[in-house]
Amino acid sequence: MYRLLLNENLPKKLKYRFGDKFEVTTVPDMGWNSLQNGELLKAMFDSGIEYLVTADKNMSFQQNYRKWNVKLIVLNTPDNQYEFVLPFVSKIKELFDLNQIQDYNRIDL
């Protein structure tokens, strides 16, 4: 099972769209709202969550996510409302199905 964390810049209800292969939680679910990005990555590592799904296109430049063995899945979207980001779920699932997840994954529609 893949453990994913949805960053707080994504709609919480998106977590219900991934299916059985995924255990998806959100930053608010974990009580991590107040954490800065570096602290968030460390908290993920400490909790055994390997994948961060985010709409923050700058995180890979601002943080050393590899230090914490976290893989970034960055949604290239102009809007982070539910109807705009929902189509990205099938793309994410496809990357996992094809075993094509990298340390950094930028997903375009």
mmCIF file of N, CA and C in Angstrom:
data_model
loop_
_atom_site.group_PDB
_atom_site.id
_atom_site.type_symbol
_atom_site.label_atom_id
_atom_site.label_comp_id
_atom_site.label_asym_id
_atom_site.label_seq_id
_atom_site.Cartn_x
_atom_site.Cartn_y
_atom_site.Cartn_z
ATOM 1 N N MET A 1 0.841 -1.175 0.000
ATOM 2 C CA MET A 1 0.000 0.000 0.000
ATOM 3 C C MET A 1 0.889 1.242 0.000
ATOM 4 N N TYR A 2 0.517 2.206 -0.815
ATOM 5 C CA TYR A 2 1.260 3.454 -0.914
ATOM 6 C C TYR A 2 0.655 4.478 0.043
ATOM 7 N N ARG A 3 1.515 5.118 0.819
ATOM 8 C CA ARG A 3 1.048 6.135 1.766
ATOM 9 C C ARG A 3 1.315 7.519 1.192
ATOM 10 N N LEU A 4 0.234 8.254 0.955
ATOM 11 C CA LEU A 4 0.315 9.581 0.368
ATOM 12 C C LEU A 4 -0.195 10.618 1.351
ATOM 13 N N LEU A 5 0.402 11.794 1.297
ATOM 14 C CA LEU A 5 -0.067 12.931 2.073
ATOM 15 C C LEU A 5 -0.479 14.020 1.100
ATOM 16 N N LEU A 6 -1.701 14.516 1.250
ATOM 17 C CA LEU A 6 -2.151 15.651 0.455
ATOM 18 C C LEU A 6 -1.784 16.925 1.202
ATOM 19 N N ASN A 7 -1.065 17.793 0.523
ATOM 20 C CA ASN A 7 -0.685 19.055 1.128
ATOM 21 C C ASN A 7 -1.930 19.898 1.375
ATOM 22 N N GLU A 8 -1.826 20.859 2.256
ATOM 23 C CA GLU A 8 -3.002 21.634 2.625
ATOM 24 C C GLU A 8 -3.471 22.569 1.523
ATOM 25 N N ASN A 9 -2.725 22.679 0.416
ATOM 26 C CA ASN A 9 -3.171 23.497 -0.703
ATOM 27 C C ASN A 9 -4.072 22.715 -1.672
ATOM 28 N N LEU A 10 -4.430 21.488 -1.296
ATOM 29 C CA LEU A 10 -5.332 20.665 -2.103
ATOM 30 C C LEU A 10 -6.607 20.366 -1.316
ATOM 31 N N PRO A 11 -7.725 20.165 -2.015
ATOM 32 C CA PRO A 11 -8.979 19.867 -1.324
ATOM 33 C C PRO A 11 -8.905 18.545 -0.562
ATOM 34 N N LYS A 12 -9.368 18.562 0.671
ATOM 35 C CA LYS A 12 -9.320 17.388 1.543
ATOM 36 C C LYS A 12 -10.084 16.196 0.956
ATOM 37 N N LYS A 13 -11.206 16.458 0.301
ATOM 38 C CA LYS A 13 -12.026 15.355 -0.202
ATOM 39 C C LYS A 13 -11.379 14.606 -1.375
ATOM 40 N N LEU A 14 -10.299 15.125 -1.897
ATOM 41 C CA LEU A 14 -9.568 14.442 -2.962
ATOM 42 C C LEU A 14 -9.040 13.086 -2.489
ATOM 43 N N LYS A 15 -8.805 12.962 -1.192
ATOM 44 C CA LYS A 15 -8.228 11.729 -0.652
ATOM 45 C C LYS A 15 -9.112 10.507 -0.869
ATOM 46 N N TYR A 16 -10.389 10.700 -1.068
ATOM 47 C CA TYR A 16 -11.316 9.582 -1.252
ATOM 48 C C TYR A 16 -11.333 9.038 -2.672
ATOM 49 N N ARG A 17 -10.580 9.605 -3.566
ATOM 50 C CA ARG A 17 -10.610 9.230 -4.986
ATOM 51 C C ARG A 17 -9.483 8.303 -5.424
ATOM 52 N N PHE A 18 -8.623 7.899 -4.505
ATOM 53 C CA PHE A 18 -7.445 7.129 -4.909
ATOM 54 C C PHE A 18 -7.663 5.620 -4.958
ATOM 55 N N GLY A 19 -8.499 5.069 -4.114
ATOM 56 C CA GLY A 19 -8.757 3.639 -4.165
ATOM 57 C C GLY A 19 -7.963 2.824 -3.165
ATOM 58 N N ASP A 20 -8.085 1.500 -3.300
ATOM 59 C CA ASP A 20 -7.585 0.541 -2.323
ATOM 60 C C ASP A 20 -6.067 0.465 -2.183
ATOM 61 N N LYS A 21 -5.330 0.762 -3.227
ATOM 62 C CA LYS A 21 -3.869 0.641 -3.183
ATOM 63 C C LYS A 21 -3.209 1.770 -2.399
ATOM 64 N N PHE A 22 -4.013 2.755 -2.000
ATOM 65 C CA PHE A 22 -3.459 3.966 -1.406
ATOM 66 C C PHE A 22 -4.058 4.232 -0.035
ATOM 67 N N GLU A 23 -3.196 4.618 0.869
ATOM 68 C CA GLU A 23 -3.629 5.162 2.150
ATOM 69 C C GLU A 23 -3.319 6.656 2.073
ATOM 70 N N VAL A 24 -4.372 7.446 1.944
ATOM 71 C CA VAL A 24 -4.206 8.881 1.722
ATOM 72 C C VAL A 24 -4.702 9.643 2.940
ATOM 73 N N THR A 25 -3.869 10.538 3.411
ATOM 74 C CA THR A 25 -4.235 11.407 4.513
ATOM 75 C C THR A 25 -3.909 12.837 4.110
ATOM 76 N N THR A 26 -4.343 13.781 4.908
ATOM 77 C CA THR A 26 -4.103 15.184 4.599
ATOM 78 C C THR A 26 -3.310 15.835 5.721
ATOM 79 N N VAL A 27 -2.729 16.970 5.407
ATOM 80 C CA VAL A 27 -1.993 17.722 6.423
ATOM 81 C C VAL A 27 -2.903 18.036 7.614
ATOM 82 N N PRO A 28 -4.140 18.524 7.391
ATOM 83 C CA PRO A 28 -5.017 18.760 8.548
ATOM 84 C C PRO A 28 -5.355 17.480 9.327
ATOM 85 N N ASP A 29 -5.552 16.354 8.628
ATOM 86 C CA ASP A 29 -5.827 15.086 9.316
ATOM 87 C C ASP A 29 -4.726 14.753 10.315
ATOM 88 N N MET A 30 -3.492 15.057 9.939
ATOM 89 C CA MET A 30 -2.337 14.721 10.768
ATOM 90 C C MET A 30 -2.067 15.784 11.839
ATOM 91 N N GLY A 31 -2.767 16.914 11.770
ATOM 92 C CA GLY A 31 -2.534 17.992 12.714
ATOM 93 C C GLY A 31 -1.264 18.772 12.423
ATOM 94 N N TRP A 32 -0.865 18.793 11.165
ATOM 95 C CA TRP A 32 0.388 19.416 10.765
ATOM 96 C C TRP A 32 0.201 20.776 10.100
ATOM 97 N N ASN A 33 -0.942 21.413 10.281
ATOM 98 C CA ASN A 33 -1.240 22.691 9.618
ATOM 99 C C ASN A 33 -0.191 23.758 9.870
ATOM 100 N N SER A 34 0.354 23.797 11.054
ATOM 101 C CA SER A 34 1.270 24.876 11.420
ATOM 102 C C SER A 34 2.718 24.614 11.001
ATOM 103 N N LEU A 35 2.989 23.454 10.432
ATOM 104 C CA LEU A 35 4.374 23.117 10.083
ATOM 105 C C LEU A 35 4.818 23.828 8.810
ATOM 106 N N GLN A 36 6.045 24.323 8.834
ATOM 107 C CA GLN A 36 6.671 24.853 7.628
ATOM 108 C C GLN A 36 7.070 23.662 6.749
ATOM 109 N N ASN A 37 7.383 23.925 5.481
ATOM 110 C CA ASN A 37 7.648 22.826 4.542
ATOM 111 C C ASN A 37 8.743 21.878 5.009
ATOM 112 N N GLY A 38 9.848 22.394 5.526
ATOM 113 C CA GLY A 38 10.932 21.525 6.003
ATOM 114 C C GLY A 38 10.498 20.657 7.171
ATOM 115 N N GLU A 39 9.736 21.242 8.085
ATOM 116 C CA GLU A 39 9.204 20.484 9.223
ATOM 117 C C GLU A 39 8.198 19.438 8.758
ATOM 118 N N LEU A 40 7.430 19.787 7.756
ATOM 119 C CA LEU A 40 6.449 18.848 7.203
ATOM 120 C C LEU A 40 7.142 17.625 6.613
ATOM 121 N N LEU A 41 8.197 17.842 5.871
ATOM 122 C CA LEU A 41 8.937 16.726 5.276
ATOM 123 C C LEU A 41 9.520 15.816 6.351
ATOM 124 N N LYS A 42 10.050 16.409 7.412
ATOM 125 C CA LYS A 42 10.590 15.607 8.510
ATOM 126 C C LYS A 42 9.475 14.820 9.200
ATOM 127 N N ALA A 43 8.333 15.448 9.413
ATOM 128 C CA ALA A 43 7.199 14.764 10.042
ATOM 129 C C ALA A 43 6.722 13.599 9.173
ATOM 130 N N MET A 44 6.714 13.792 7.863
ATOM 131 C CA MET A 44 6.351 12.700 6.952
ATOM 132 C C MET A 44 7.316 11.539 7.106
ATOM 133 N N PHE A 45 8.606 11.836 7.096
ATOM 134 C CA PHE A 45 9.626 10.810 7.247
ATOM 135 C C PHE A 45 9.435 10.043 8.553
ATOM 136 N N ASP A 46 9.242 10.794 9.635
ATOM 137 C CA ASP A 46 9.069 10.174 10.956
ATOM 138 C C ASP A 46 7.821 9.300 11.018
ATOM 139 N N SER A 47 6.816 9.632 10.205
ATOM 140 C CA SER A 47 5.553 8.877 10.196
ATOM 141 C C SER A 47 5.509 7.787 9.127
ATOM 142 N N GLY A 48 6.564 7.682 8.328
ATOM 143 C CA GLY A 48 6.607 6.652 7.292
ATOM 144 C C GLY A 48 5.776 6.961 6.066
ATOM 145 N N ILE A 49 5.465 8.239 5.851
ATOM 146 C CA ILE A 49 4.724 8.642 4.650
ATOM 147 C C ILE A 49 5.752 9.052 3.607
ATOM 148 N N GLU A 50 5.717 8.396 2.466
ATOM 149 C CA GLU A 50 6.769 8.567 1.473
ATOM 150 C C GLU A 50 6.431 9.563 0.365
ATOM 151 N N TYR A 51 5.137 9.802 0.110
ATOM 152 C CA TYR A 51 4.737 10.603 -1.046
ATOM 153 C C TYR A 51 3.948 11.830 -0.616
ATOM 154 N N LEU A 52 4.354 12.990 -1.130
ATOM 155 C CA LEU A 52 3.637 14.230 -0.884
ATOM 156 C C LEU A 52 3.021 14.705 -2.194
ATOM 157 N N VAL A 53 1.702 14.843 -2.199
ATOM 158 C CA VAL A 53 0.985 15.382 -3.354
ATOM 159 C C VAL A 53 0.705 16.846 -3.047
ATOM 160 N N THR A 54 1.154 17.728 -3.935
ATOM 161 C CA THR A 54 1.051 19.159 -3.679
ATOM 162 C C THR A 54 0.828 19.932 -4.968
ATOM 163 N N ALA A 55 0.310 21.136 -4.825
ATOM 164 C CA ALA A 55 0.209 22.064 -5.952
ATOM 165 C C ALA A 55 1.294 23.134 -5.849
ATOM 166 N N ASP A 56 2.174 23.007 -4.871
ATOM 167 C CA ASP A 56 3.259 23.958 -4.648
ATOM 168 C C ASP A 56 4.411 23.637 -5.596
ATOM 169 N N LYS A 57 4.494 24.383 -6.674
ATOM 170 C CA LYS A 57 5.508 24.125 -7.702
ATOM 171 C C LYS A 57 6.917 24.539 -7.268
ATOM 172 N N ASN A 58 7.024 25.293 -6.185
ATOM 173 C CA ASN A 58 8.330 25.776 -5.729
ATOM 174 C C ASN A 58 8.968 24.905 -4.648
ATOM 175 N N MET A 59 8.230 23.960 -4.111
ATOM 176 C CA MET A 59 8.751 23.191 -2.980
ATOM 177 C C MET A 59 10.058 22.484 -3.319
ATOM 178 N N SER A 60 10.172 21.952 -4.508
ATOM 179 C CA SER A 60 11.395 21.214 -4.861
ATOM 180 C C SER A 60 12.613 22.122 -4.892
ATOM 181 N N PHE A 61 12.409 23.412 -5.118
ATOM 182 C CA PHE A 61 13.516 24.358 -5.139
ATOM 183 C C PHE A 61 13.821 24.896 -3.745
ATOM 184 N N GLN A 62 12.818 24.897 -2.869
ATOM 185 C CA GLN A 62 12.956 25.495 -1.554
ATOM 186 C C GLN A 62 13.389 24.505 -0.482
ATOM 187 N N GLN A 63 13.146 23.228 -0.706
ATOM 188 C CA GLN A 63 13.398 22.225 0.332
ATOM 189 C C GLN A 63 14.215 21.062 -0.220
ATOM 190 N N ASN A 64 15.014 20.458 0.643
ATOM 191 C CA ASN A 64 15.766 19.259 0.290
ATOM 192 C C ASN A 64 14.921 18.036 0.661
ATOM 193 N N TYR A 65 13.929 17.760 -0.169
ATOM 194 C CA TYR A 65 13.004 16.655 0.112
ATOM 195 C C TYR A 65 13.695 15.302 0.054
ATOM 196 N N ARG A 66 14.763 15.193 -0.707
ATOM 197 C CA ARG A 66 15.480 13.907 -0.808
ATOM 198 C C ARG A 66 16.142 13.525 0.521
ATOM 199 N N LYS A 67 16.504 14.539 1.305
ATOM 200 C CA LYS A 67 17.112 14.294 2.622
ATOM 201 C C LYS A 67 16.184 13.449 3.483
ATOM 202 N N TRP A 68 14.887 13.631 3.316
ATOM 203 C CA TRP A 68 13.892 12.938 4.144
ATOM 204 C C TRP A 68 13.277 11.747 3.420
ATOM 205 N N ASN A 69 13.835 11.370 2.267
ATOM 206 C CA ASN A 69 13.321 10.235 1.501
ATOM 207 C C ASN A 69 11.831 10.402 1.174
ATOM 208 N N VAL A 70 11.458 11.618 0.816
ATOM 209 C CA VAL A 70 10.090 11.928 0.412
ATOM 210 C C VAL A 70 10.078 12.146 -1.091
ATOM 211 N N LYS A 71 9.087 11.593 -1.740
ATOM 212 C CA LYS A 71 8.918 11.783 -3.177
ATOM 213 C C LYS A 71 7.805 12.809 -3.400
ATOM 214 N N LEU A 72 8.090 13.798 -4.245
ATOM 215 C CA LEU A 72 7.118 14.849 -4.523
ATOM 216 C C LEU A 72 6.299 14.519 -5.757
ATOM 217 N N ILE A 73 5.008 14.728 -5.650
ATOM 218 C CA ILE A 73 4.088 14.618 -6.783
ATOM 219 C C ILE A 73 3.450 15.997 -6.893
ATOM 220 N N VAL A 74 3.914 16.772 -7.873
ATOM 221 C CA VAL A 74 3.507 18.167 -8.016
ATOM 222 C C VAL A 74 2.493 18.278 -9.152
ATOM 223 N N LEU A 75 1.327 18.798 -8.809
ATOM 224 C CA LEU A 75 0.268 18.977 -9.799
ATOM 225 C C LEU A 75 0.451 20.330 -10.467
ATOM 226 N N ASN A 76 0.644 20.312 -11.774
ATOM 227 C CA ASN A 76 0.803 21.547 -12.534
ATOM 228 C C ASN A 76 -0.579 22.049 -12.927
ATOM 229 N N THR A 77 -1.197 22.779 -12.019
ATOM 230 C CA THR A 77 -2.555 23.256 -12.228
ATOM 231 C C THR A 77 -2.628 24.749 -11.942
ATOM 232 N N PRO A 78 -3.404 25.479 -12.732
ATOM 233 C CA PRO A 78 -3.561 26.906 -12.471
ATOM 234 C C PRO A 78 -4.525 27.178 -11.311
ATOM 235 N N ASP A 79 -5.254 26.170 -10.906
ATOM 236 C CA ASP A 79 -6.271 26.330 -9.870
ATOM 237 C C ASP A 79 -6.305 25.063 -9.023
ATOM 238 N N ASN A 80 -6.371 25.191 -7.706
ATOM 239 C CA ASN A 80 -6.347 23.998 -6.857
ATOM 240 C C ASN A 80 -7.726 23.630 -6.304
ATOM 241 N N GLN A 81 -8.780 24.127 -6.944
ATOM 242 C CA GLN A 81 -10.121 23.714 -6.555
ATOM 243 C C GLN A 81 -10.371 22.283 -7.021
ATOM 244 N N TYR A 82 -11.281 21.624 -6.322
ATOM 245 C CA TYR A 82 -11.545 20.195 -6.520
ATOM 246 C C TYR A 82 -11.735 19.807 -7.983
ATOM 247 N N GLU A 83 -12.599 20.514 -8.699
ATOM 248 C CA GLU A 83 -12.895 20.129 -10.077
ATOM 249 C C GLU A 83 -11.687 20.237 -10.997
ATOM 250 N N PHE A 84 -10.721 21.072 -10.635
ATOM 251 C CA PHE A 84 -9.511 21.213 -11.444
ATOM 252 C C PHE A 84 -8.477 20.138 -11.127
ATOM 253 N N VAL A 85 -8.404 19.711 -9.879
ATOM 254 C CA VAL A 85 -7.366 18.753 -9.498
ATOM 255 C C VAL A 85 -7.834 17.298 -9.555
ATOM 256 N N LEU A 86 -9.126 17.064 -9.575
ATOM 257 C CA LEU A 86 -9.635 15.687 -9.643
ATOM 258 C C LEU A 86 -9.060 14.894 -10.820
ATOM 259 N N PRO A 87 -8.954 15.455 -12.030
ATOM 260 C CA PRO A 87 -8.385 14.685 -13.144
ATOM 261 C C PRO A 87 -6.940 14.224 -12.925
ATOM 262 N N PHE A 88 -6.230 14.848 -12.004
ATOM 263 C CA PHE A 88 -4.850 14.454 -11.732
ATOM 264 C C PHE A 88 -4.765 13.102 -11.012
ATOM 265 N N VAL A 89 -5.830 12.725 -10.317
ATOM 266 C CA VAL A 89 -5.802 11.467 -9.558
ATOM 267 C C VAL A 89 -5.549 10.285 -10.485
ATOM 268 N N SER A 90 -6.220 10.243 -11.623
ATOM 269 C CA SER A 90 -6.005 9.113 -12.546
ATOM 270 C C SER A 90 -4.581 9.114 -13.087
ATOM 271 N N LYS A 91 -4.006 10.270 -13.300
ATOM 272 C CA LYS A 91 -2.613 10.350 -13.762
ATOM 273 C C LYS A 91 -1.651 9.836 -12.683
ATOM 274 N N ILE A 92 -1.916 10.189 -11.435
ATOM 275 C CA ILE A 92 -1.082 9.726 -10.329
ATOM 276 C C ILE A 92 -1.167 8.203 -10.213
ATOM 277 N N LYS A 93 -2.380 7.687 -10.255
ATOM 278 C CA LYS A 93 -2.568 6.234 -10.157
ATOM 279 C C LYS A 93 -1.878 5.518 -11.305
ATOM 280 N N GLU A 94 -1.909 6.104 -12.476
ATOM 281 C CA GLU A 94 -1.244 5.511 -13.641
ATOM 282 C C GLU A 94 0.271 5.446 -13.429
ATOM 283 N N LEU A 95 0.865 6.493 -12.865
ATOM 284 C CA LEU A 95 2.304 6.476 -12.577
ATOM 285 C C LEU A 95 2.661 5.335 -11.638
ATOM 286 N N PHE A 96 1.839 5.115 -10.628
ATOM 287 C CA PHE A 96 2.087 4.010 -9.705
ATOM 288 C C PHE A 96 1.889 2.665 -10.401
ATOM 289 N N ASP A 97 0.826 2.538 -11.188
ATOM 290 C CA ASP A 97 0.559 1.279 -11.902
ATOM 291 C C ASP A 97 1.693 0.913 -12.844
ATOM 292 N N LEU A 98 2.293 1.913 -13.476
ATOM 293 C CA LEU A 98 3.390 1.688 -14.417
ATOM 294 C C LEU A 98 4.757 1.689 -13.739
ATOM 295 N N ASN A 99 4.747 1.841 -12.404
ATOM 296 C CA ASN A 99 5.986 1.883 -11.628
ATOM 297 C C ASN A 99 6.932 2.973 -12.144
ATOM 298 N N GLN A 100 6.368 4.143 -12.410
ATOM 299 C CA GLN A 100 7.150 5.243 -12.964
ATOM 300 C C GLN A 100 7.295 6.420 -11.995
ATOM 301 N N ILE A 101 7.105 6.181 -10.724
ATOM 302 C CA ILE A 101 7.255 7.241 -9.734
ATOM 303 C C ILE A 101 8.739 7.535 -9.528
ATOM 304 N N GLN A 102 9.090 8.799 -9.623
ATOM 305 C CA GLN A 102 10.458 9.267 -9.413
ATOM 306 C C GLN A 102 10.524 10.025 -8.089
ATOM 307 N N ASP A 103 11.693 10.551 -7.757
ATOM 308 C CA ASP A 103 11.814 11.418 -6.579
ATOM 309 C C ASP A 103 10.987 12.688 -6.759
ATOM 310 N N TYR A 104 10.973 13.198 -7.989
ATOM 311 C CA TYR A 104 10.193 14.396 -8.318
ATOM 312 C C TYR A 104 9.311 14.081 -9.509
ATOM 313 N N ASN A 105 8.014 14.297 -9.360
ATOM 314 C CA ASN A 105 7.042 13.983 -10.408
ATOM 315 C C ASN A 105 6.167 15.204 -10.647
ATOM 316 N N ARG A 106 6.340 15.836 -11.774
ATOM 317 C CA ARG A 106 5.465 16.955 -12.140
ATOM 318 C C ARG A 106 4.425 16.406 -13.092
ATOM 319 N N ILE A 107 3.162 16.598 -12.728
ATOM 320 C CA ILE A 107 2.085 16.030 -13.525
ATOM 321 C C ILE A 107 1.326 17.145 -14.228
ATOM 322 N N ASP A 108 1.250 17.007 -15.544
ATOM 323 C CA ASP A 108 0.496 17.932 -16.390
ATOM 324 C C ASP A 108 -0.724 17.195 -16.931
ATOM 325 N N LEU A 109 -1.738 17.952 -17.238
ATOM 326 C CA LEU A 109 -2.917 17.348 -17.890
ATOM 327 C C LEU A 109 -2.863 17.594 -19.372
#
